[in-house]
Amino acid sequence: MKVNVYVTLKPGVLDPQGKAIHHALEGLGFTGVADVRAGRFIELDVADDTSDADLDAMCAKLLANTVIENYRIERP
Amino acid sequence: MKTAVIVFPGSNCDRDMAVALETVTGKAPAMVWHRESELPDAIDFIALPGGFSYGDYLRSGAMAARSPILRAVGDAAARGVPVLGICNGFQVLTEAQLLPGALMRNAGLNFVCRTVPLKVENSQSLFTAGYQAGEEIHIPVAHHDGNYFADPETLDRIEGEGRVAFRYADRVNGSARDIAGVLNDAGNVLGMMPHPERAIDRAHGGTDGLRLFEAALGVLA
């Protein structure tokens, strides 16, 4: 099964990349963008019986750095 | 004095580190490949060099922190063996949770490559005993992800415990409280973004890095 993992910066952690994207959008004339936060999307192809606990451990141990990032797991 | 340099795929300051260690100890370090699961016996000092291990995939230092040798490095650190992580080595140590915090993309988004002034905040550690507290030294930096982050409680704690070893005297990369180098709670693990191994010879343009190695390797006169 395909499992989607979304890794995002925690609120309050400055995101220089998001800021640069924001400025670039404004440079292209897209006004009215209040804020941009950049994250990471990871698609896992795993065995159908993979447990939630295992998926959670994959995120906590490697896919996200929980000092600065949150993660969200989306399974089908 | 038996030293080791851990080498990851993508390390590029491992040889500079080896030269620094040999210059000070008179003996070449063991170069230990990341796939090894054990360090040489009776190791006295471990260095994690700068570079771009695993091409900075996922996050800088993330892959290297999960490599087999890091378990041995963690065990050695717990036994009190001095561990020095420079630049990518600092990133690896935070990713391995041997040091608090994380190193994020520089606030200006630019790769910063220049010699910067550093303030020695703690001159009592085994790495910094060759400096005076408050002394300003000059050490090169060369990094893209050196923006130190930790939550305010962690920052207060490490500051209170004297675990900020070095602070940038300039704004360099957006680091929280201008932190350039951090010690673990036992004081035997130091991570820093600046490269002391690039400031040990007059031909480097400065020798302020030399005293760090001399202090840490116990050869101060």
mmCIF file of C-alpha atoms in Angstrom:
data_model
loop_
_atom_site.group_PDB
_atom_site.id
_atom_site.type_symbol
_atom_site.label_atom_id
_atom_site.label_comp_id
_atom_site.label_asym_id
_atom_site.label_seq_id
_atom_site.Cartn_x
_atom_site.Cartn_y
_atom_site.Cartn_z
ATOM 1 C CA MET A 1 0.000 0.000 0.000
ATOM 2 C CA LYS A 2 1.034 3.575 -0.569
ATOM 3 C CA VAL A 3 1.378 5.647 2.572
ATOM 4 C CA ASN A 4 1.876 9.395 2.417
ATOM 5 C CA VAL A 5 3.981 11.155 4.998
ATOM 6 C CA TYR A 6 3.902 14.936 5.306
ATOM 7 C CA VAL A 7 6.760 16.517 7.216
ATOM 8 C CA THR A 8 6.286 20.151 8.165
ATOM 9 C CA LEU A 9 8.197 22.617 10.284
ATOM 10 C CA LYS A 10 6.730 23.129 13.727
ATOM 11 C CA PRO A 11 4.867 26.391 14.241
ATOM 12 C CA GLY A 12 7.283 28.982 15.551
ATOM 13 C CA VAL A 13 10.300 27.505 13.752
ATOM 14 C CA LEU A 14 11.529 30.064 11.246
ATOM 15 C CA ASP A 15 11.394 28.845 7.662
ATOM 16 C CA PRO A 16 13.906 30.753 5.509
ATOM 17 C CA GLN A 17 13.008 28.605 2.509
ATOM 18 C CA GLY A 18 9.321 29.397 2.827
ATOM 19 C CA LYS A 19 10.204 33.070 3.145
ATOM 20 C CA ALA A 20 12.248 32.982 -0.057
ATOM 21 C CA ILE A 21 9.396 31.254 -1.903
ATOM 22 C CA HIS A 22 7.033 33.890 -0.562
ATOM 23 C CA HIS A 23 9.250 36.690 -1.884
ATOM 24 C CA ALA A 24 9.544 34.960 -5.253
ATOM 25 C CA LEU A 25 5.762 34.653 -5.490
ATOM 26 C CA GLU A 26 5.428 38.351 -4.760
ATOM 27 C CA GLY A 27 8.059 39.007 -7.414
ATOM 28 C CA LEU A 28 5.862 37.162 -9.905
ATOM 29 C CA GLY A 29 3.013 39.487 -9.025
ATOM 30 C CA PHE A 30 1.078 37.120 -6.768
ATOM 31 C CA THR A 31 0.034 39.483 -4.035
ATOM 32 C CA GLY A 32 -2.217 38.461 -1.182
ATOM 33 C CA VAL A 33 -0.079 35.485 -0.116
ATOM 34 C CA ALA A 34 0.121 35.957 3.633
ATOM 35 C CA ASP A 35 2.726 33.299 4.403
ATOM 36 C CA VAL A 36 4.524 30.307 2.889
ATOM 37 C CA ARG A 37 5.846 27.294 4.802
ATOM 38 C CA ALA A 38 7.809 24.659 2.897
ATOM 39 C CA GLY A 39 7.762 21.024 3.970
ATOM 40 C CA ARG A 40 8.511 17.581 2.637
ATOM 41 C CA PHE A 41 6.289 14.904 1.159
ATOM 42 C CA ILE A 42 7.427 11.274 1.338
ATOM 43 C CA GLU A 43 5.605 8.388 -0.331
ATOM 44 C CA LEU A 44 6.195 4.963 1.194
ATOM 45 C CA ASP A 45 5.275 1.717 -0.557
ATOM 46 C CA VAL A 46 4.871 -0.717 2.332
ATOM 47 C CA ALA A 47 3.308 -4.114 3.042
ATOM 48 C CA ASP A 48 -0.437 -3.893 3.591
ATOM 49 C CA ASP A 49 -0.146 -5.185 7.141
ATOM 50 C CA THR A 50 2.357 -2.517 8.231
ATOM 51 C CA SER A 51 1.191 -1.321 11.629
ATOM 52 C CA ASP A 52 0.501 2.261 12.602
ATOM 53 C CA ALA A 53 3.143 1.877 15.289
ATOM 54 C CA ASP A 54 5.775 0.930 12.702
ATOM 55 C CA LEU A 55 4.843 3.845 10.462
ATOM 56 C CA ASP A 56 5.007 6.161 13.433
ATOM 57 C CA ALA A 57 8.423 4.807 14.405
ATOM 58 C CA MET A 58 9.721 5.346 10.844
ATOM 59 C CA CYS A 59 8.709 8.989 11.089
ATOM 60 C CA ALA A 60 9.997 9.562 14.603
ATOM 61 C CA LYS A 61 13.313 7.765 14.041
ATOM 62 C CA LEU A 62 14.232 9.059 10.609
ATOM 63 C CA LEU A 63 11.743 10.778 8.333
ATOM 64 C CA ALA A 64 11.185 13.760 10.627
ATOM 65 C CA ASN A 65 13.479 15.520 13.071
ATOM 66 C CA THR A 66 11.040 16.062 15.899
ATOM 67 C CA VAL A 67 13.173 18.858 17.337
ATOM 68 C CA ILE A 68 12.004 21.077 14.488
ATOM 69 C CA GLU A 69 9.405 19.120 12.517
ATOM 70 C CA ASN A 70 5.938 17.621 12.855
ATOM 71 C CA TYR A 71 4.732 14.752 10.721
ATOM 72 C CA ARG A 72 1.391 13.477 9.547
ATOM 73 C CA ILE A 73 0.805 9.973 8.201
ATOM 74 C CA GLU A 74 -1.927 9.349 5.666
ATOM 75 C CA ARG A 75 -2.729 5.726 4.915
ATOM 76 C CA PRO A 76 -5.333 4.643 2.367
ATOM 77 C CA MET B 1 46.959 9.097 22.363
ATOM 78 C CA LYS B 2 44.786 7.117 19.956
ATOM 79 C CA THR B 3 42.463 9.158 17.789
ATOM 80 C CA ALA B 4 39.908 8.300 15.122
ATOM 81 C CA VAL B 5 38.213 10.198 12.316
ATOM 82 C CA ILE B 6 34.855 8.802 11.191
ATOM 83 C CA VAL B 7 34.511 8.891 7.413
ATOM 84 C CA PHE B 8 31.102 8.973 5.728
ATOM 85 C CA PRO B 9 30.371 8.903 2.026
ATOM 86 C CA GLY B 10 30.480 12.607 1.209
ATOM 87 C CA SER B 11 32.805 13.651 4.039
ATOM 88 C CA ASN B 12 35.298 16.162 2.654
ATOM 89 C CA CYS B 13 37.151 17.513 5.702
ATOM 90 C CA ASP B 14 38.265 14.110 6.958
ATOM 91 C CA ARG B 15 41.810 14.565 5.652
ATOM 92 C CA ASP B 16 42.091 18.095 7.061
ATOM 93 C CA MET B 17 40.968 16.675 10.394
ATOM 94 C CA ALA B 18 43.523 13.877 10.139
ATOM 95 C CA VAL B 19 46.278 16.423 9.472
ATOM 96 C CA ALA B 20 45.187 18.460 12.509
ATOM 97 C CA LEU B 21 45.163 15.407 14.780
ATOM 98 C CA GLU B 22 48.518 14.174 13.514
ATOM 99 C CA THR B 23 50.059 17.641 13.827
ATOM 100 C CA VAL B 24 49.135 17.770 17.489
ATOM 101 C CA THR B 25 49.582 14.147 18.566
ATOM 102 C CA GLY B 26 52.416 13.153 16.220
ATOM 103 C CA LYS B 27 50.436 10.078 15.285
ATOM 104 C CA ALA B 28 48.070 9.540 12.366
ATOM 105 C CA PRO B 29 44.466 8.881 13.432
ATOM 106 C CA ALA B 30 42.566 5.741 12.497
ATOM 107 C CA MET B 31 40.222 6.538 9.617
ATOM 108 C CA VAL B 32 37.040 4.627 10.439
ATOM 109 C CA TRP B 33 34.495 3.972 7.690
ATOM 110 C CA HIS B 34 30.861 4.563 8.608
ATOM 111 C CA ARG B 35 29.892 0.939 7.955
ATOM 112 C CA GLU B 36 32.139 -0.302 10.743
ATOM 113 C CA SER B 37 30.308 -1.209 13.905
ATOM 114 C CA GLU B 38 33.282 -0.895 16.237
ATOM 115 C CA LEU B 39 35.923 1.706 16.963
ATOM 116 C CA PRO B 40 39.574 0.768 17.472
ATOM 117 C CA ASP B 41 40.257 -0.467 21.030
ATOM 118 C CA ALA B 42 41.145 2.046 23.737
ATOM 119 C CA ILE B 43 40.294 5.033 21.584
ATOM 120 C CA ASP B 44 41.026 8.392 23.268
ATOM 121 C CA PHE B 45 39.422 10.892 20.913
ATOM 122 C CA ILE B 46 36.852 10.741 18.094
ATOM 123 C CA ALA B 47 36.312 13.361 15.398
ATOM 124 C CA LEU B 48 33.340 13.632 13.063
ATOM 125 C CA PRO B 49 34.520 15.727 10.120
ATOM 126 C CA GLY B 50 32.823 18.269 7.920
ATOM 127 C CA GLY B 51 31.421 17.588 4.505
ATOM 128 C CA PHE B 52 28.148 16.573 2.935
ATOM 129 C CA SER B 53 27.531 13.047 4.146
ATOM 130 C CA TYR B 54 25.008 11.304 1.902
ATOM 131 C CA GLY B 55 24.688 14.485 -0.109
ATOM 132 C CA ASP B 56 22.696 16.052 2.744
ATOM 133 C CA TYR B 57 19.771 13.843 1.681
ATOM 134 C CA LEU B 58 16.651 14.122 3.840
ATOM 135 C CA ARG B 59 18.377 16.517 6.275
ATOM 136 C CA SER B 60 22.039 17.366 6.778
ATOM 137 C CA GLY B 61 23.546 14.614 8.906
ATOM 138 C CA ALA B 62 20.339 12.562 9.080
ATOM 139 C CA MET B 63 21.598 9.489 7.238
ATOM 140 C CA ALA B 64 25.053 9.515 8.808
ATOM 141 C CA ALA B 65 23.487 9.682 12.278
ATOM 142 C CA ARG B 66 21.819 6.313 11.598
ATOM 143 C CA SER B 67 24.948 4.590 10.287
ATOM 144 C CA PRO B 68 26.350 1.616 12.253
ATOM 145 C CA ILE B 69 29.442 3.413 13.582
ATOM 146 C CA LEU B 70 27.326 6.070 15.285
ATOM 147 C CA ARG B 71 26.127 3.502 17.808
ATOM 148 C CA ALA B 72 29.765 2.884 18.752
ATOM 149 C CA VAL B 73 30.400 6.638 18.878
ATOM 150 C CA GLY B 74 27.388 7.060 21.184
ATOM 151 C CA ASP B 75 28.659 4.276 23.456
ATOM 152 C CA ALA B 76 32.138 5.828 23.563
ATOM 153 C CA ALA B 77 30.642 9.254 24.324
ATOM 154 C CA ALA B 78 28.660 7.716 27.185
ATOM 155 C CA ARG B 79 31.932 6.292 28.557
ATOM 156 C CA GLY B 80 33.382 9.816 28.517
ATOM 157 C CA VAL B 81 35.544 9.622 25.378
ATOM 158 C CA PRO B 82 35.858 13.131 23.877
ATOM 159 C CA VAL B 83 33.882 13.483 20.636
ATOM 160 C CA LEU B 84 34.339 16.519 18.389
ATOM 161 C CA GLY B 85 31.892 17.169 15.538
ATOM 162 C CA ILE B 86 32.791 19.889 13.083
ATOM 163 C CA CYS B 87 30.248 21.337 10.657
ATOM 164 C CA ASN B 88 28.564 18.260 9.139
ATOM 165 C CA GLY B 89 29.881 16.409 12.188
ATOM 166 C CA PHE B 90 27.900 18.829 14.398
ATOM 167 C CA GLN B 91 24.812 18.173 12.273
ATOM 168 C CA VAL B 92 25.356 14.429 12.672
ATOM 169 C CA LEU B 93 25.687 14.775 16.470
ATOM 170 C CA THR B 94 22.404 16.691 16.749
ATOM 171 C CA GLU B 95 20.642 14.224 14.444
ATOM 172 C CA ALA B 96 22.005 11.386 16.597
ATOM 173 C CA GLN B 97 20.681 13.246 19.659
ATOM 174 C CA LEU B 98 24.113 13.313 21.246
ATOM 175 C CA LEU B 99 23.702 17.103 21.297
ATOM 176 C CA PRO B 100 20.531 19.177 21.715
ATOM 177 C CA GLY B 101 18.905 21.250 18.986
ATOM 178 C CA ALA B 102 19.045 21.140 15.221
ATOM 179 C CA LEU B 103 20.886 22.918 12.399
ATOM 180 C CA MET B 104 18.646 24.471 9.813
ATOM 181 C CA ARG B 105 19.167 26.264 6.505
ATOM 182 C CA ASN B 106 21.066 29.556 6.991
ATOM 183 C CA ALA B 107 18.677 32.426 7.552
ATOM 184 C CA GLY B 108 20.019 34.258 4.500
ATOM 185 C CA LEU B 109 19.725 31.041 2.433
ATOM 186 C CA ASN B 110 23.289 31.565 1.243
ATOM 187 C CA PHE B 111 26.211 29.237 1.671
ATOM 188 C CA VAL B 112 28.497 31.177 4.018
ATOM 189 C CA CYS B 113 32.212 30.651 3.471
ATOM 190 C CA ARG B 114 34.513 33.054 5.314
ATOM 191 C CA THR B 115 36.538 33.475 8.462
ATOM 192 C CA VAL B 116 34.322 34.663 11.290
ATOM 193 C CA PRO B 117 35.024 36.085 14.740
ATOM 194 C CA LEU B 118 33.925 33.793 17.563
ATOM 195 C CA LYS B 119 33.577 34.571 21.233
ATOM 196 C CA VAL B 120 34.763 31.837 23.573
ATOM 197 C CA GLU B 121 31.874 31.485 26.021
ATOM 198 C CA ASN B 122 33.112 28.563 28.067
ATOM 199 C CA SER B 123 36.854 28.209 28.585
ATOM 200 C CA GLN B 124 36.518 25.422 31.152
ATOM 201 C CA SER B 125 35.689 22.515 28.870
ATOM 202 C CA LEU B 126 38.256 19.958 27.784
ATOM 203 C CA PHE B 127 38.047 21.408 24.274
ATOM 204 C CA THR B 128 38.237 25.081 25.169
ATOM 205 C CA ALA B 129 40.627 25.154 28.129
ATOM 206 C CA GLY B 130 43.326 26.665 25.911
ATOM 207 C CA TYR B 131 41.296 29.845 25.453
ATOM 208 C CA GLN B 132 40.401 32.699 27.788
ATOM 209 C CA ALA B 133 36.723 33.204 28.605
ATOM 210 C CA GLY B 134 35.391 35.997 26.429
ATOM 211 C CA GLU B 135 38.382 35.819 24.100
ATOM 212 C CA GLU B 136 37.682 36.535 20.445
ATOM 213 C CA ILE B 137 39.158 34.045 18.004
ATOM 214 C CA HIS B 138 38.939 33.781 14.234
ATOM 215 C CA ILE B 139 37.930 30.510 12.603
ATOM 216 C CA PRO B 140 36.608 29.800 9.091
ATOM 217 C CA VAL B 141 33.047 28.659 8.456
ATOM 218 C CA ALA B 142 31.777 26.990 5.281
ATOM 219 C CA HIS B 143 28.186 25.824 5.500
ATOM 220 C CA HIS B 144 24.667 26.086 4.195
ATOM 221 C CA ASP B 145 22.880 24.577 7.184
ATOM 222 C CA GLY B 146 24.398 26.175 10.255
ATOM 223 C CA ASN B 147 21.403 27.990 11.655
ATOM 224 C CA TYR B 148 21.220 26.572 15.170
ATOM 225 C CA PHE B 149 17.739 26.035 16.530
ATOM 226 C CA ALA B 150 16.444 24.793 19.862
ATOM 227 C CA ASP B 151 13.297 25.666 21.771
ATOM 228 C CA PRO B 152 13.644 28.527 24.282
ATOM 229 C CA GLU B 153 13.630 26.181 27.309
ATOM 230 C CA THR B 154 16.496 24.154 25.843
ATOM 231 C CA LEU B 155 18.405 27.341 24.989
ATOM 232 C CA ASP B 156 17.961 28.645 28.536
ATOM 233 C CA ARG B 157 19.078 25.316 29.959
ATOM 234 C CA ILE B 158 22.242 24.976 27.871
ATOM 235 C CA GLU B 159 23.137 28.608 28.483
ATOM 236 C CA GLY B 160 22.584 28.163 32.223
ATOM 237 C CA GLU B 161 24.742 25.053 32.259
ATOM 238 C CA GLY B 162 27.598 26.745 30.415
ATOM 239 C CA ARG B 163 27.168 24.465 27.444
ATOM 240 C CA VAL B 164 27.468 27.184 24.815
ATOM 241 C CA ALA B 165 31.153 26.817 23.955
ATOM 242 C CA PHE B 166 31.357 29.422 21.190
ATOM 243 C CA ARG B 167 29.169 32.238 19.976
ATOM 244 C CA TYR B 168 29.429 34.138 16.686
ATOM 245 C CA ALA B 169 30.580 37.700 17.298
ATOM 246 C CA ASP B 170 28.880 38.599 13.981
ATOM 247 C CA ARG B 171 25.545 37.616 12.547
ATOM 248 C CA VAL B 172 26.574 34.668 10.395
ATOM 249 C CA ASN B 173 23.660 32.349 9.735
ATOM 250 C CA GLY B 174 20.705 33.280 11.914
ATOM 251 C CA SER B 175 21.617 30.898 14.748
ATOM 252 C CA ALA B 176 19.536 31.193 17.894
ATOM 253 C CA ARG B 177 21.451 33.468 20.279
ATOM 254 C CA ASP B 178 24.359 33.347 17.798
ATOM 255 C CA ILE B 179 25.339 29.911 19.062
ATOM 256 C CA ALA B 180 28.254 28.446 17.098
ATOM 257 C CA GLY B 181 29.221 25.494 19.291
ATOM 258 C CA VAL B 182 27.476 23.391 21.922
ATOM 259 C CA LEU B 183 28.645 20.893 24.553
ATOM 260 C CA ASN B 184 26.729 17.887 25.862
ATOM 261 C CA ASP B 185 25.773 17.798 29.522
ATOM 262 C CA ALA B 186 28.875 15.813 30.504
ATOM 263 C CA GLY B 187 31.111 18.215 28.562
ATOM 264 C CA ASN B 188 32.891 15.521 26.528
ATOM 265 C CA VAL B 189 30.980 16.044 23.263
ATOM 266 C CA LEU B 190 31.402 19.306 21.340
ATOM 267 C CA GLY B 191 29.673 20.222 18.101
ATOM 268 C CA MET B 192 30.568 23.417 16.258
ATOM 269 C CA MET B 193 29.968 24.776 12.776
ATOM 270 C CA PRO B 194 33.305 26.648 12.408
ATOM 271 C CA HIS B 195 36.331 24.640 11.278
ATOM 272 C CA PRO B 196 39.216 24.805 13.794
ATOM 273 C CA GLU B 197 41.123 22.245 11.676
ATOM 274 C CA ARG B 198 41.330 24.939 8.978
ATOM 275 C CA ALA B 199 43.147 27.311 11.327
ATOM 276 C CA ILE B 200 46.133 25.386 12.675
ATOM 277 C CA ASP B 201 48.924 26.618 10.408
ATOM 278 C CA ARG B 202 50.174 30.109 9.562
ATOM 279 C CA ALA B 203 49.618 29.246 5.918
ATOM 280 C CA HIS B 204 45.903 28.893 6.735
ATOM 281 C CA GLY B 205 45.829 32.572 7.594
ATOM 282 C CA GLY B 206 45.472 31.935 11.316
ATOM 283 C CA THR B 207 46.204 29.407 14.026
ATOM 284 C CA ASP B 208 43.362 30.046 16.472
ATOM 285 C CA GLY B 209 42.074 26.518 15.938
ATOM 286 C CA LEU B 210 45.248 24.894 17.154
ATOM 287 C CA ARG B 211 44.599 25.521 20.853
ATOM 288 C CA LEU B 212 41.343 23.571 20.655
ATOM 289 C CA PHE B 213 43.170 20.455 19.500
ATOM 290 C CA GLU B 214 46.029 21.014 21.933
ATOM 291 C CA ALA B 215 43.629 21.313 24.857
ATOM 292 C CA ALA B 216 41.413 18.410 23.800
ATOM 293 C CA LEU B 217 44.366 16.147 23.092
ATOM 294 C CA GLY B 218 46.058 17.032 26.340
ATOM 295 C CA VAL B 219 49.319 18.371 24.976
ATOM 296 C CA LEU B 220 49.164 21.890 26.357
ATOM 297 C CA ALA B 221 52.496 22.928 27.795
#
